[in-house]
Coordinates of C-alpha atoms in Angstrom, one line a residue:
Chain Y
M152 CA -47.1 -10.6 -73.3
K153 CA -50.5 -9.7 -74.7
K154 CA -51.3 -13.3 -75.5
I155 CA -50.4 -14.5 -72.1
L156 CA -52.6 -11.8 -70.5
S157 CA -55.6 -12.7 -72.6
A158 CA -55.1 -16.4 -71.9
S159 CA -55.0 -15.8 -68.1
S160 CA -58.0 -13.5 -68.1
L161 CA -60.0 -16.1 -70.0
A162 CA -59.1 -18.7 -67.4
A163 CA -60.2 -16.2 -64.7
L164 CA -63.5 -15.7 -66.4
G165 CA -64.0 -19.4 -66.6
A166 CA -63.4 -19.7 -62.8
I167 CA -65.9 -17.0 -62.0
S168 CA -68.6 -18.5 -64.2
L169 CA -68.0 -21.9 -62.4
L170 CA -68.3 -20.2 -59.0
A171 CA -71.5 -18.5 -60.2
Q172 CA -73.1 -21.9 -61.0
A173 CA -72.5 -23.2 -57.4
P174 CA -75.5 -23.1 -55.1
P175 CA -75.4 -20.0 -52.8
A176 CA -74.1 -21.0 -49.2
A177 CA -76.3 -20.2 -46.2
P178 CA -75.0 -16.9 -44.5
P179 CA -72.9 -17.8 -41.5
T180 CA -74.6 -17.4 -38.1
V181 CA -73.1 -15.3 -35.2
A182 CA -72.5 -18.6 -33.4
D183 CA -70.4 -19.8 -36.3
L184 CA -68.3 -16.6 -36.4
V185 CA -67.5 -16.2 -32.6
P186 CA -64.9 -19.0 -32.4
K187 CA -63.4 -17.9 -35.7
I188 CA -63.0 -14.3 -34.5
A189 CA -61.5 -15.5 -31.2
A190 CA -59.1 -17.8 -33.1
A191 CA -58.0 -14.9 -35.4
Q192 CA -57.4 -12.6 -32.4
S193 CA -55.5 -15.3 -30.6
A194 CA -53.3 -15.9 -33.6
G195 CA -52.4 -12.2 -33.8
D196 CA -51.8 -11.8 -30.1
N197 CA -49.9 -15.0 -29.8
A198 CA -47.6 -14.2 -32.7
W199 CA -46.6 -10.9 -31.1
M200 CA -46.3 -12.5 -27.6
L201 CA -44.0 -15.3 -28.8
A202 CA -41.8 -12.7 -30.5
S203 CA -41.8 -10.7 -27.3
C204 CA -40.7 -13.7 -25.3
A205 CA -37.7 -14.1 -27.6
L206 CA -37.0 -10.4 -27.4
V207 CA -36.9 -10.5 -23.6
L208 CA -34.6 -13.5 -23.6
L209 CA -32.3 -11.6 -26.0
M210 CA -31.9 -8.9 -23.3
T211 CA -30.1 -11.4 -21.0
G212 CA -28.1 -13.2 -23.6
P213 CA -26.4 -11.7 -25.4
G214 CA -27.6 -8.2 -24.4
L215 CA -26.8 -7.9 -20.7
A216 CA -23.9 -10.4 -21.0
L217 CA -22.2 -8.1 -23.6
F218 CA -23.1 -4.9 -21.8
Y219 CA -21.6 -6.2 -18.5
G220 CA -18.9 -8.2 -20.2
G221 CA -17.4 -5.2 -21.9
L222 CA -17.4 -3.1 -18.7
V223 CA -15.1 -5.5 -16.7
R224 CA -11.4 -6.1 -17.1
K225 CA -10.5 -8.7 -19.8
K226 CA -9.5 -11.4 -17.3
N227 CA -13.2 -11.4 -16.1
V228 CA -15.1 -11.2 -19.4
L229 CA -16.2 -14.9 -19.5
G230 CA -16.9 -15.1 -15.8
T231 CA -19.2 -12.1 -16.1
M232 CA -20.9 -13.4 -19.2
M233 CA -21.3 -16.8 -17.5
Q234 CA -23.2 -15.1 -14.7
S235 CA -25.9 -14.0 -17.1
F236 CA -25.9 -17.2 -19.2
I237 CA -26.2 -19.6 -16.2
L238 CA -29.4 -17.8 -15.3
M239 CA -30.9 -18.6 -18.7
V240 CA -30.3 -22.2 -17.5
I241 CA -31.1 -22.2 -13.8
A242 CA -33.9 -19.7 -13.6
T243 CA -35.6 -21.5 -16.5
I244 CA -35.5 -24.9 -14.7
M245 CA -36.6 -23.4 -11.4
W246 CA -39.5 -21.7 -13.3
A247 CA -40.6 -25.0 -14.9
L248 CA -40.5 -26.9 -11.6
F249 CA -42.1 -24.5 -9.1
G250 CA -41.2 -20.8 -9.8
Y251 CA -44.1 -20.1 -12.1
S252 CA -46.5 -21.6 -9.7
L253 CA -45.2 -19.8 -6.7
S254 CA -45.5 -16.5 -8.6
F255 CA -48.8 -16.9 -10.4
G256 CA -50.7 -19.7 -8.6
D257 CA -53.6 -18.1 -6.6
G258 CA -52.1 -18.6 -3.1
N259 CA -52.5 -15.7 -0.7
A260 CA -51.7 -12.0 -0.8
F261 CA -47.9 -12.6 -0.6
I262 CA -47.0 -15.8 -2.5
G263 CA -48.6 -18.2 -4.9
D264 CA -49.4 -21.9 -4.3
M265 CA -48.2 -25.1 -6.1
R266 CA -51.2 -25.5 -8.4
F267 CA -49.0 -25.0 -11.6
A268 CA -45.9 -26.8 -10.3
M269 CA -44.2 -29.0 -12.9
M270 CA -46.3 -27.1 -15.6
N271 CA -49.5 -28.9 -14.2
G272 CA -52.5 -27.3 -15.9
V273 CA -50.3 -25.0 -18.0
G274 CA -51.3 -25.8 -21.6
M275 CA -52.5 -24.3 -24.9
E276 CA -55.8 -23.0 -23.4
P277 CA -55.5 -19.4 -22.2
N278 CA -55.5 -18.6 -18.5
T279 CA -58.3 -16.0 -18.5
D280 CA -57.1 -14.5 -15.2
Y281 CA -53.9 -13.2 -16.8
A282 CA -54.2 -13.2 -20.6
A283 CA -57.4 -14.4 -22.2
T284 CA -56.3 -14.5 -25.8
I285 CA -53.0 -16.3 -25.7
P286 CA -52.1 -19.8 -24.6
H287 CA -51.3 -20.2 -20.9
L288 CA -47.9 -21.5 -22.1
T289 CA -47.1 -18.3 -23.8
W290 CA -47.9 -16.2 -20.7
M291 CA -45.8 -18.6 -18.6
A292 CA -42.9 -18.3 -21.0
F293 CA -43.1 -14.5 -21.2
Q294 CA -43.0 -14.2 -17.4
M295 CA -40.1 -16.7 -17.3
M296 CA -37.9 -14.4 -19.4
F297 CA -38.5 -11.7 -16.6
A298 CA -37.5 -14.2 -14.0
I299 CA -34.2 -14.8 -15.9
I300 CA -33.1 -11.3 -16.4
T301 CA -34.0 -9.9 -13.0
P302 CA -31.3 -11.8 -11.0
A303 CA -28.9 -11.3 -13.9
L304 CA -29.1 -7.6 -13.4
I305 CA -27.8 -7.9 -9.9
T306 CA -24.5 -9.6 -11.1
G307 CA -23.2 -6.1 -12.1
A308 CA -22.8 -5.2 -8.4
F309 CA -20.6 -8.1 -7.4
A310 CA -18.7 -8.5 -10.7
E311 CA -15.1 -9.6 -10.7
R312 CA -15.0 -11.0 -7.2
M313 CA -17.9 -13.5 -6.4
K314 CA -17.3 -17.2 -6.4
F315 CA -19.3 -18.9 -9.1
S316 CA -20.8 -21.4 -6.7
A317 CA -21.8 -18.6 -4.4
M318 CA -23.4 -16.7 -7.2
V319 CA -25.5 -19.7 -8.2
L320 CA -26.7 -20.4 -4.7
F321 CA -27.4 -16.7 -4.1
T322 CA -29.6 -16.4 -7.2
I323 CA -31.5 -19.6 -6.4
L324 CA -32.4 -18.3 -2.9
W325 CA -33.0 -14.8 -4.3
S326 CA -35.5 -16.1 -6.8
L327 CA -37.3 -18.1 -4.1
L328 CA -37.4 -15.5 -1.4
I329 CA -37.6 -12.2 -3.3
Y330 CA -38.5 -12.5 -6.9
Y331 CA -41.4 -15.0 -6.7
P332 CA -43.1 -13.2 -3.8
M333 CA -42.7 -9.8 -5.4
A334 CA -44.0 -11.0 -8.8
H335 CA -47.0 -12.5 -7.0
M336 CA -47.7 -9.4 -4.9
V337 CA -47.7 -7.1 -7.9
W338 CA -48.9 -9.2 -10.8
G339 CA -50.3 -12.4 -9.3
K340 CA -54.0 -13.0 -8.8
G341 CA -54.9 -11.8 -5.3
G342 CA -51.5 -10.2 -4.8
M343 CA -51.7 -7.3 -2.3
L344 CA -50.3 -4.7 -4.7
N345 CA -52.1 -5.9 -7.8
A346 CA -54.1 -3.0 -9.3
F347 CA -56.0 -5.2 -11.7
L348 CA -56.7 -8.3 -9.7
G349 CA -58.0 -7.2 -6.4
G350 CA -55.0 -5.8 -4.5
T351 CA -55.6 -3.9 -1.3
V352 CA -52.9 -1.3 -2.1
P353 CA -53.1 -1.0 -5.9
C354 CA -49.7 -0.1 -7.2
L355 CA -49.2 0.5 -11.0
D356 CA -46.3 -1.4 -12.4
F357 CA -46.8 -2.1 -16.1
A358 CA -43.7 -4.1 -16.9
G359 CA -41.6 -4.4 -13.7
G360 CA -40.3 -1.2 -12.2
T361 CA -40.8 -2.6 -8.7
V362 CA -40.7 -6.3 -9.4
V363 CA -37.7 -6.3 -11.7
H364 CA -35.6 -3.1 -11.3
I365 CA -36.1 -2.0 -7.7
T366 CA -35.7 -5.5 -6.3
S367 CA -32.6 -6.2 -8.4
G368 CA -31.1 -2.8 -8.1
V369 CA -31.5 -2.5 -4.3
S370 CA -30.3 -6.1 -3.8
A371 CA -27.3 -5.1 -5.9
L372 CA -26.5 -2.3 -3.4
I373 CA -26.7 -4.8 -0.5
C374 CA -24.4 -7.2 -2.4
A375 CA -21.8 -4.4 -3.1
V376 CA -21.8 -3.4 0.6
V377 CA -21.7 -6.9 2.1
M378 CA -19.1 -8.3 -0.3
G379 CA -16.8 -5.3 0.0
K380 CA -14.7 -3.7 -2.7
R381 CA -12.6 -5.4 -5.4
L382 CA -8.9 -5.7 -4.6
G383 CA -7.3 -2.4 -5.3
Y384 CA -10.5 -0.4 -5.8
P385 CA -10.5 2.5 -6.3
K386 CA -6.7 3.0 -6.5
E387 CA -5.9 0.6 -9.3
P388 CA -7.2 1.4 -12.7
M389 CA -10.2 -0.7 -13.6
R390 CA -11.1 0.6 -17.0
P391 CA -13.8 -1.2 -19.0
H392 CA -11.9 -3.6 -21.3
S393 CA -14.2 -3.2 -24.3
L394 CA -16.8 -0.5 -24.7
V395 CA -17.4 -1.9 -28.2
L396 CA -18.9 -5.0 -26.5
S397 CA -20.8 -2.8 -24.1
F398 CA -22.2 -0.7 -26.9
I399 CA -23.5 -3.8 -28.8
G400 CA -25.0 -5.1 -25.6
A401 CA -26.7 -1.9 -24.6
C402 CA -28.3 -1.5 -28.1
L403 CA -29.5 -5.1 -27.9
L404 CA -31.0 -4.2 -24.5
W405 CA -32.8 -1.3 -26.1
F406 CA -34.1 -3.5 -28.9
G407 CA -35.2 -6.3 -26.6
W408 CA -36.9 -3.9 -24.2
F409 CA -39.7 -3.5 -26.8
G410 CA -40.7 -7.0 -26.0
F411 CA -40.3 -6.4 -22.3
N412 CA -42.6 -3.3 -22.3
A413 CA -44.8 -3.5 -25.4
G414 CA -45.1 -7.2 -24.8
S415 CA -46.5 -6.5 -21.3
A416 CA -49.7 -5.4 -23.1
L417 CA -50.1 -9.2 -23.6
A418 CA -51.8 -8.5 -26.9
A419 CA -51.0 -7.0 -30.3
N420 CA -53.2 -4.0 -29.6
G421 CA -53.1 -0.3 -29.3
L422 CA -51.8 -0.4 -25.7
A423 CA -48.8 -2.4 -27.0
S424 CA -48.1 0.4 -29.5
S425 CA -48.5 3.0 -26.8
A426 CA -46.0 1.2 -24.6
F427 CA -43.7 0.7 -27.5
V428 CA -43.6 4.5 -28.2
A429 CA -43.2 5.4 -24.6
T430 CA -40.4 3.0 -24.2
H431 CA -38.5 4.4 -27.1
F432 CA -39.1 8.0 -26.2
G433 CA -37.9 7.3 -22.6
A434 CA -34.7 5.6 -23.7
A435 CA -33.8 8.5 -26.1
A436 CA -34.5 11.3 -23.7
A437 CA -32.5 9.6 -20.9
A438 CA -29.5 9.0 -23.2
L439 CA -29.6 12.8 -24.0
G440 CA -30.0 13.7 -20.3
W441 CA -27.0 11.6 -19.2
I442 CA -24.8 12.8 -22.2
L443 CA -25.6 16.5 -21.4
A444 CA -24.9 16.1 -17.7
E445 CA -21.6 14.5 -18.5
W446 CA -20.7 17.1 -21.1
F447 CA -21.3 19.9 -18.6
Q448 CA -19.5 18.1 -15.8
H449 CA -16.5 16.6 -17.6
G450 CA -16.4 18.6 -20.8
K451 CA -16.9 15.5 -23.1
P452 CA -19.9 13.5 -24.1
S453 CA -19.0 9.8 -24.0
I454 CA -20.5 6.7 -25.6
L455 CA -20.5 5.0 -22.2
G456 CA -22.6 7.9 -20.9
G457 CA -24.9 7.5 -23.8
I458 CA -25.5 3.8 -23.4
S459 CA -25.7 4.1 -19.6
G460 CA -28.3 6.8 -20.0
C461 CA -30.5 4.8 -22.5
V462 CA -30.5 1.8 -20.1
A463 CA -31.5 4.1 -17.2
G464 CA -34.3 5.6 -19.3
L465 CA -35.5 2.1 -20.2
V466 CA -35.6 1.1 -16.5
A467 CA -37.5 4.2 -15.5
I468 CA -40.1 4.0 -18.3
T469 CA -40.7 0.3 -17.6
P470 CA -43.4 0.7 -14.9
A471 CA -44.9 3.7 -16.7
S472 CA -44.8 2.4 -20.3
G473 CA -48.4 1.1 -20.3
F474 CA -50.0 4.0 -18.4
V475 CA -48.5 7.3 -19.8
K476 CA -48.7 9.3 -23.0
P477 CA -45.7 9.9 -25.2
M478 CA -44.8 13.4 -23.9
P479 CA -44.6 12.4 -20.3
A480 CA -42.4 9.5 -21.4
L481 CA -39.9 12.0 -22.7
I482 CA -40.0 13.8 -19.3
I483 CA -39.6 10.5 -17.3
G484 CA -36.7 9.5 -19.5
F485 CA -34.9 12.8 -19.4
A486 CA -35.2 12.9 -15.6
A487 CA -33.9 9.4 -15.3
G488 CA -30.8 10.2 -17.4
I489 CA -29.9 13.1 -15.1
V490 CA -30.8 11.5 -11.8
C491 CA -29.0 8.2 -12.5
Y492 CA -26.0 10.1 -13.8
F493 CA -25.6 11.8 -10.4
A494 CA -26.4 8.5 -8.5
V495 CA -23.6 6.7 -10.4
V496 CA -21.0 9.5 -10.5
K497 CA -21.6 11.5 -7.3
V498 CA -23.5 9.3 -4.8
K499 CA -21.3 6.2 -5.3
A500 CA -18.2 8.3 -4.8
M501 CA -19.7 9.9 -1.7
F502 CA -20.4 6.6 0.1
G503 CA -17.5 4.7 -1.5
Y504 CA -19.2 1.3 -2.1
D505 CA -18.0 -0.7 -5.1
D506 CA -21.1 -1.3 -7.1
S507 CA -18.8 -2.4 -9.9
L508 CA -21.1 -2.0 -12.9
D509 CA -23.6 0.4 -11.3
A510 CA -26.5 -2.0 -11.0
F511 CA -27.9 0.0 -8.1
G512 CA -27.2 3.4 -9.7
V513 CA -29.1 2.5 -12.8
H514 CA -31.7 -0.1 -11.9
G515 CA -32.3 0.8 -8.2
V516 CA -32.4 4.5 -8.7
G517 CA -34.0 4.5 -12.1
G518 CA -36.6 2.0 -11.0
T519 CA -37.5 4.0 -8.0
L520 CA -37.8 7.2 -9.9
G521 CA -39.9 5.5 -12.6
A522 CA -42.2 3.9 -10.1
I523 CA -43.0 7.2 -8.4
L524 CA -43.3 9.1 -11.7
T525 CA -45.8 6.4 -12.9
G526 CA -48.1 7.6 -10.2
V527 CA -47.7 11.2 -11.4
F528 CA -48.2 10.7 -15.2
A529 CA -50.5 7.6 -15.4
T530 CA -53.7 8.4 -17.2
K531 CA -57.0 6.6 -17.9
E532 CA -56.7 7.8 -21.5
V533 CA -54.0 5.3 -22.0
N534 CA -55.0 2.4 -19.8
A535 CA -58.2 2.5 -17.8
L536 CA -58.8 0.8 -14.5
K537 CA -62.5 0.1 -13.9
D538 CA -64.5 0.5 -10.7
A539 CA -67.2 -2.0 -9.7
A540 CA -69.8 -0.3 -12.0
G541 CA -67.4 -0.6 -14.9
N542 CA -66.5 3.1 -15.2
A543 CA -62.9 4.2 -15.8
I544 CA -61.4 5.6 -12.6
N545 CA -58.9 8.4 -12.4
T546 CA -55.5 6.8 -12.6
G547 CA -52.6 9.1 -11.7
L548 CA -51.9 12.6 -10.5
V549 CA -52.5 14.1 -14.0
D550 CA -56.0 12.6 -13.8
G551 CA -56.5 14.2 -10.4
N552 CA -55.8 11.1 -8.3
G553 CA -52.9 12.2 -6.1
G554 CA -53.4 9.2 -3.9
Q555 CA -51.8 7.0 -6.5
V556 CA -48.4 8.6 -5.9
V557 CA -48.8 7.5 -2.3
N558 CA -49.7 3.9 -3.4
Q559 CA -46.6 4.0 -5.7
I560 CA -44.4 5.0 -2.8
I561 CA -45.8 2.2 -0.6
G562 CA -45.1 -0.2 -3.4
V563 CA -41.5 1.2 -3.7
A564 CA -41.0 0.9 0.1
I565 CA -42.2 -2.7 0.2
S566 CA -39.8 -3.6 -2.7
W567 CA -36.9 -1.8 -1.0
G568 CA -37.7 -3.5 2.3
I569 CA -37.9 -7.0 0.9
A570 CA -34.8 -6.5 -1.2
I571 CA -32.7 -5.1 1.7
V572 CA -33.7 -7.6 4.3
G573 CA -34.0 -10.6 2.0
S574 CA -30.6 -10.0 0.3
F575 CA -28.8 -9.5 3.5
I576 CA -30.1 -12.7 5.0
I577 CA -29.4 -14.7 1.7
L578 CA -25.8 -13.3 1.5
K579 CA -25.1 -14.4 5.1
I580 CA -26.5 -17.9 4.4
V581 CA -24.4 -18.2 1.2
D582 CA -21.3 -16.9 3.0
V583 CA -21.7 -19.7 5.7
V584 CA -22.4 -22.4 3.2
V585 CA -19.9 -21.8 0.4
G586 CA -18.2 -18.4 1.1
L587 CA -19.0 -15.4 -1.0
R588 CA -15.7 -14.2 -2.4
V589 CA -12.9 -15.8 -4.4
T590 CA -9.5 -15.9 -2.8
S591 CA -7.2 -12.9 -3.4
E592 CA -5.0 -15.1 -5.7
Q593 CA -8.1 -16.1 -7.7
E594 CA -9.2 -12.5 -7.9
T595 CA -5.9 -11.3 -9.2
M596 CA -5.8 -14.1 -11.7
G597 CA -9.3 -13.3 -12.9
L598 CA -12.6 -15.2 -12.8
D599 CA -12.1 -16.6 -16.3
L600 CA -9.1 -18.7 -15.4
S601 CA -9.8 -19.3 -11.7
M602 CA -13.5 -20.2 -11.9
H603 CA -13.9 -21.6 -15.4
G604 CA -10.4 -22.5 -16.6
E605 CA -10.6 -20.6 -19.9
E606 CA -9.8 -17.2 -21.4
G607 CA -11.9 -14.8 -23.4
Y608 CA -9.1 -13.8 -25.8
N609 CA -6.5 -16.3 -26.9
L610 CA -4.7 -14.0 -29.3
E611 CA -1.9 -16.4 -30.0
A612 CA -4.1 -19.4 -30.6
Chain X
M111 CA 27.1 -4.1 -37.5
K112 CA 24.7 -1.9 -35.7
K113 CA 21.3 -2.6 -34.3
I114 CA 19.0 0.3 -34.7
E115 CA 16.0 0.4 -32.4
A116 CA 13.3 3.1 -32.9
I117 CA 10.3 3.8 -30.7
I118 CA 7.8 5.6 -32.9
Q119 CA 4.2 6.8 -33.1
P120 CA 2.0 3.9 -34.2
F121 CA 0.5 6.0 -37.0
K122 CA 4.0 6.7 -38.4
L123 CA 4.8 3.0 -39.0
E124 CA 3.7 2.9 -42.6
E125 CA 5.7 5.9 -43.6
V126 CA 8.8 4.6 -41.8
K127 CA 8.4 1.2 -43.6
E128 CA 8.1 3.0 -46.9
A129 CA 11.2 5.1 -46.2
L130 CA 13.3 2.1 -45.2
K131 CA 12.2 0.1 -48.3
A132 CA 13.1 3.1 -50.5
I133 CA 16.8 2.9 -49.3
G134 CA 16.9 -0.9 -49.7
I135 CA 16.5 -2.1 -46.1
D136 CA 14.7 -5.4 -46.4
G137 CA 14.5 -6.8 -42.9
M138 CA 13.0 -5.4 -39.7
T139 CA 11.1 -6.6 -36.6
V140 CA 8.1 -4.6 -35.4
T141 CA 6.6 -4.9 -31.9
E142 CA 3.6 -3.2 -30.4
V143 CA 4.8 -1.6 -27.1
R144 CA 3.6 0.9 -24.5
G145 CA 5.6 3.5 -22.8
H146 CA 6.2 7.2 -22.2
G147 CA 9.0 9.7 -22.1
R148 CA 8.5 13.3 -21.2
Q149 CA 5.1 13.3 -23.0
K150 CA 3.4 11.5 -20.2
G151 CA -0.2 10.2 -20.8
H152 CA -3.7 11.4 -20.9
K153 CA -6.8 11.3 -18.7
E154 CA -9.8 9.0 -19.4
V155 CA -13.2 9.3 -17.6
Y156 CA -15.6 6.3 -17.3
R157 CA -18.9 7.1 -15.5
G158 CA -17.2 9.9 -13.6
Q159 CA -14.2 7.8 -12.5
E160 CA -11.0 9.4 -13.8
Y161 CA -8.0 7.3 -14.9
Q162 CA -4.6 8.7 -15.7
V163 CA -3.3 6.6 -18.5
D164 CA 0.5 7.0 -18.5
L165 CA 1.7 4.3 -20.9
L166 CA 0.8 5.1 -24.4
P167 CA 0.8 2.7 -27.4
K168 CA 4.0 3.0 -29.5
M169 CA 5.7 0.9 -32.1
K170 CA 9.2 -0.5 -31.7
V171 CA 11.0 -1.0 -35.0
E172 CA 14.3 -3.0 -34.9
M173 CA 16.8 -3.8 -37.6
V174 CA 20.5 -4.7 -37.8
V175 CA 22.5 -3.0 -40.6
P176 CA 26.1 -2.9 -41.8
D177 CA 28.2 -0.1 -40.0
A178 CA 28.5 1.8 -43.2
R179 CA 24.8 2.2 -43.7
S180 CA 23.8 3.1 -40.2
E181 CA 23.8 6.9 -40.5
E182 CA 21.8 6.7 -43.8
V183 CA 19.2 4.5 -42.1
I184 CA 19.0 6.7 -39.0
S185 CA 18.3 9.8 -41.1
A186 CA 15.7 8.1 -43.3
L187 CA 14.0 6.8 -40.1
S188 CA 13.9 10.0 -38.2
T189 CA 12.7 12.0 -41.2
A190 CA 9.9 9.6 -41.8
A191 CA 8.8 9.3 -38.1
R192 CA 9.0 13.0 -37.3
T193 CA 5.9 15.2 -36.7
G194 CA 7.8 17.8 -34.8
K195 CA 5.5 17.4 -31.7
I196 CA 6.3 15.9 -28.3
G197 CA 5.8 12.1 -28.3
D198 CA 7.6 11.4 -31.6
G199 CA 9.8 8.8 -29.9
K200 CA 13.5 7.9 -29.9
I201 CA 16.1 6.0 -31.8
F202 CA 18.8 3.9 -30.0
V203 CA 21.9 2.4 -31.7
Y204 CA 23.8 -0.6 -30.4
E205 CA 27.0 -2.5 -31.5
V206 CA 26.2 -6.0 -32.6
A207 CA 28.8 -8.7 -31.9
E208 CA 27.6 -11.3 -34.4
A209 CA 24.7 -12.3 -36.7
I210 CA 23.9 -15.9 -37.7
R211 CA 21.4 -17.0 -40.4
I212 CA 19.7 -20.0 -38.9
R213 CA 19.0 -21.6 -42.2
N214 CA 22.6 -22.1 -43.3
D215 CA 24.9 -20.8 -40.5
E216 CA 26.1 -17.8 -42.6
R217 CA 27.8 -15.3 -40.3
G218 CA 28.5 -11.6 -40.2
E219 CA 27.2 -8.9 -42.5
S220 CA 26.3 -11.5 -45.2
A221 CA 23.8 -13.0 -42.7
L222 CA 21.9 -9.7 -42.6

């Protein structure tokens, strides 16, 4: 051992003396270093953002597919999973051809243009309007994962009774008429609600409270009302066939949501860490809120209550995650757990609509609550908007800017309006073209066999 | 020959199998079944929606034994399956007209 050590240290000494004999290099100039620093930052940011892209895709498949798949009866497990999976296919292709461009091309205050259609001009160079340190392709891919999961969330409302062809047509039209315009208005350059890129009514939405959760959740309500109840609802028992699957799915949603929210910082920076912590705090507090509400109301805390609560908290913290400090994140989460519990358990029973897997109660209600509370708790200490002179302006009510709450409510109202009117029209079109519902024989048989010709569990195989 | 059919609590299956093995009963058929007697079911709550679950999981154990052994089997079975609480299940006994071993057409008690 000693011999080896001395031999290696001799070799090291030799190397140092060799280095010492080389002529001293000229000190690097600032001009030399600038591109190197930029490349190093880009490498760090891009690594995190590519990981975030993958995390957000994981939320749809397998996360949401398992969460929803476990909640339906076993004859519909594959049909329900397919509704999530097919969006990983269709929403991707639409995004590649024209969806990205319609969302993020400059366009007007309401919709983008076709400048990025077919990935034209979307390459390895950053798009400095949106994310200056990562390739334009990474930014495009990150946004694509949002365009996939948003329509997938709606499928919870019409589970167990929508024709597959109708579901496909609905989500294509829904992406075109509702998602792309909303994404453009809130996040696109020149969009009317964009707080950072010249919107007239700046609405704070860090990762998609309005764009993702209100649009999908409110559209879900319209779907549930227009399509009507499942056969036998609410008389026949429709218990979830596997809460084990739902549990795994919900925990994967929680895990993937770090990409959704912390990734929305678009860089591996302090804001990403802040959003990461707020996201986690919100989820935990909401799970506790739901469990406690249920424990008091029904005498037992349930795992379904816990996982429903954590998803509600993740929804509510989404618009706020990049604007609020950790303690308000706990408050927002806890409030979401309680409010969504009552939306799902009481409000649904009161009105009698069959939002089968509670897409509205969790995403519509949680998203609305989160969007409004973002206006209350947003602070320039976390994420500063600058005025024309470059000074940080007061962000939310806690900074003394009560007007932001009004802006948030305007943003919420616009999202609700577009979702209600748009979804209603789309459902009517789809009904005329292919028909919304499966036949009663097909519904009784289950979507797995009637729509896809296969079964989830072949126990005798 | 008698056919003895017992509906028992699922968690008692291992004890019942052991007890039957101890008195030399080699063959049996076990089926997972659902049902209820006077016990009725229980309530389950999913997101506030209450479901009354009437049919509970049970195990059905069936075997055919010579007439002379039936009382012995019944007593071993009921001792092993008993908890003393409601829901322990029931035992039914039937006359069996014939038994045939498919492998070699043996008939009667020697086919058991």
